[in-house]
Amino acid sequence: MTLLCSLDEITDGEARGFEINEQKLVAVKHRGELYVYHNNCPHRSIPLEWMPDQFLDFDKNFIQCSTHGALFRIEDGECIAGPCIGDRLDTIPHRIEADQVYIELPGAMTQK
Ligand code: FES
């Protein structure tokens, strides 16, 4: 597992971008739950945001791609509107221990 951040670095209702081992990630805290995805829109395989840490739609109910406006459910990453409807963001498995967020990066060396 790789340390992402401490849990209180992400405010509820907000998202943050990270780059770890050259992989771009987005973490969203939504209604007290944390979700971590690859920051990669399935439509064109490009990062979702245009401005740093701006990943959510106006009402903060969906992750929104800044390029063509695809909307993804925060809870499971499924695209529910836009050009890649039905596709999903790649989930990054994570674990919270002592208020620290650890993630399982594909291809990363695992640390115990
Ligand atoms: S690149 Fe994301 S919707 Fe087109």
Short mmCIF file of C-alpha atoms and ligand atoms in Angstrom, two decimals:
data_model
loop_
_atom_site.label_atom_id
_atom_site.label_comp_id
_atom_site.label_asym_id
_atom_site.label_seq_id
_atom_site.Cartn_x
_atom_site.Cartn_y
_atom_site.Cartn_z
CA MET A 1 0.00 0.00 0.00
CA THR A 2 1.13 3.53 -0.73
CA LEU A 3 0.38 6.55 1.44
CA LEU A 4 -1.89 9.01 -0.40
CA CYS A 5 -2.59 11.67 2.21
CA SER A 6 -4.09 12.19 5.59
CA LEU A 7 -7.87 11.92 5.68
CA ASP A 8 -8.39 15.51 6.83
CA GLU A 9 -6.57 16.88 3.76
CA ILE A 10 -9.78 16.34 1.78
CA THR A 11 -12.85 18.27 2.86
CA ASP A 12 -16.24 16.61 2.66
CA GLY A 13 -17.89 17.61 -0.62
CA GLU A 14 -14.55 18.36 -2.27
CA ALA A 15 -12.04 16.58 -4.49
CA ARG A 16 -8.27 16.65 -4.73
CA GLY A 17 -5.86 15.61 -7.43
CA PHE A 18 -2.67 13.68 -6.72
CA GLU A 19 0.23 12.40 -8.73
CA ILE A 20 2.01 9.39 -7.31
CA ASN A 21 4.52 7.22 -9.18
CA GLU A 22 3.60 9.17 -12.33
CA GLN A 23 -0.02 8.13 -11.97
CA LYS A 24 -2.65 10.82 -11.78
CA LEU A 25 -5.37 10.21 -9.22
CA VAL A 26 -8.44 11.95 -7.89
CA ALA A 27 -9.81 11.49 -4.37
CA VAL A 28 -13.31 12.68 -3.48
CA LYS A 29 -14.92 12.84 -0.07
CA HIS A 30 -18.67 12.63 -0.46
CA ARG A 31 -21.15 12.32 2.41
CA GLY A 32 -18.40 11.13 4.74
CA GLU A 33 -17.07 8.43 2.39
CA LEU A 34 -13.81 8.56 0.46
CA TYR A 35 -13.51 7.45 -3.17
CA VAL A 36 -10.29 7.24 -5.18
CA TYR A 37 -10.07 6.93 -8.97
CA HIS A 38 -7.54 7.22 -11.73
CA ASN A 39 -7.70 10.77 -13.02
CA ASN A 40 -8.35 9.60 -16.55
CA CYS A 41 -11.49 10.22 -18.57
CA PRO A 42 -12.49 7.04 -20.44
CA HIS A 43 -13.66 9.15 -23.39
CA ARG A 44 -10.25 10.35 -24.55
CA SER A 45 -7.88 8.97 -21.89
CA ILE A 46 -6.93 12.42 -20.67
CA PRO A 47 -7.04 13.96 -17.17
CA LEU A 48 -10.46 15.08 -16.01
CA GLU A 49 -9.68 18.51 -14.65
CA TRP A 50 -8.72 21.77 -16.27
CA MET A 51 -8.03 23.68 -13.06
CA PRO A 52 -6.20 22.09 -10.11
CA ASP A 53 -8.54 20.15 -7.81
CA GLN A 54 -11.66 21.12 -9.84
CA PHE A 55 -13.25 17.76 -10.47
CA LEU A 56 -16.86 18.16 -9.39
CA ASP A 57 -19.92 19.59 -11.09
CA PHE A 58 -21.53 22.79 -9.86
CA ASP A 59 -23.71 21.01 -7.26
CA LYS A 60 -20.84 18.72 -6.19
CA ASN A 61 -22.95 15.64 -6.88
CA PHE A 62 -20.87 14.21 -9.73
CA ILE A 63 -17.31 14.07 -10.97
CA GLN A 64 -17.28 16.07 -14.19
CA CYS A 65 -14.79 15.91 -17.04
CA SER A 66 -13.77 19.43 -17.97
CA THR A 67 -13.21 18.61 -21.65
CA HIS A 68 -16.64 17.44 -22.85
CA GLY A 69 -18.60 17.53 -19.61
CA ALA A 70 -19.11 13.80 -18.96
CA LEU A 71 -20.65 13.20 -15.53
CA PHE A 72 -19.52 10.29 -13.36
CA ARG A 73 -21.24 9.03 -10.22
CA ILE A 74 -18.98 9.69 -7.26
CA GLU A 75 -19.98 6.41 -5.60
CA ASP A 76 -18.89 4.02 -8.37
CA GLY A 77 -17.34 6.12 -11.15
CA GLU A 78 -19.95 5.19 -13.74
CA CYS A 79 -20.53 7.76 -16.48
CA ILE A 80 -24.23 8.64 -16.46
CA ALA A 81 -24.17 11.47 -19.01
CA GLY A 82 -21.86 12.55 -21.81
CA PRO A 83 -19.93 10.94 -24.64
CA CYS A 84 -18.69 7.92 -22.66
CA ILE A 85 -21.98 7.02 -20.98
CA GLY A 86 -21.82 3.57 -19.39
CA ASP A 87 -18.01 3.62 -19.07
CA ARG A 88 -16.36 3.92 -15.68
CA LEU A 89 -13.45 5.63 -14.02
CA ASP A 90 -10.88 3.12 -12.77
CA THR A 91 -11.26 2.60 -9.04
CA ILE A 92 -8.13 2.68 -6.92
CA PRO A 93 -8.59 0.44 -3.87
CA HIS A 94 -7.82 2.24 -0.63
CA ARG A 95 -7.69 1.65 3.09
CA ILE A 96 -7.86 4.11 5.95
CA GLU A 97 -5.67 3.50 8.96
CA ALA A 98 -5.21 5.97 11.82
CA ASP A 99 -6.66 8.76 9.66
CA GLN A 100 -4.15 8.09 6.87
CA VAL A 101 -5.31 7.05 3.41
CA TYR A 102 -3.35 4.25 1.76
CA ILE A 103 -3.93 3.18 -1.82
CA GLU A 104 -3.19 0.10 -3.87
CA LEU A 105 -1.56 1.32 -7.07
CA PRO A 106 -1.44 -1.10 -9.98
CA GLY A 107 2.16 -1.96 -10.72
CA ALA A 108 3.50 -0.33 -7.55
CA MET A 109 5.81 -2.11 -5.15
CA THR A 110 3.76 -3.24 -2.19
CA GLN A 111 4.82 -2.21 1.28
CA LYS A 112 3.57 -3.95 4.36
S1 FES B 1 -12.47 13.76 -22.66
FE1 FES B 1 -13.81 13.57 -20.95
S2 FES B 1 -15.77 13.77 -21.81
FE2 FES B 1 -14.45 13.89 -23.52
#
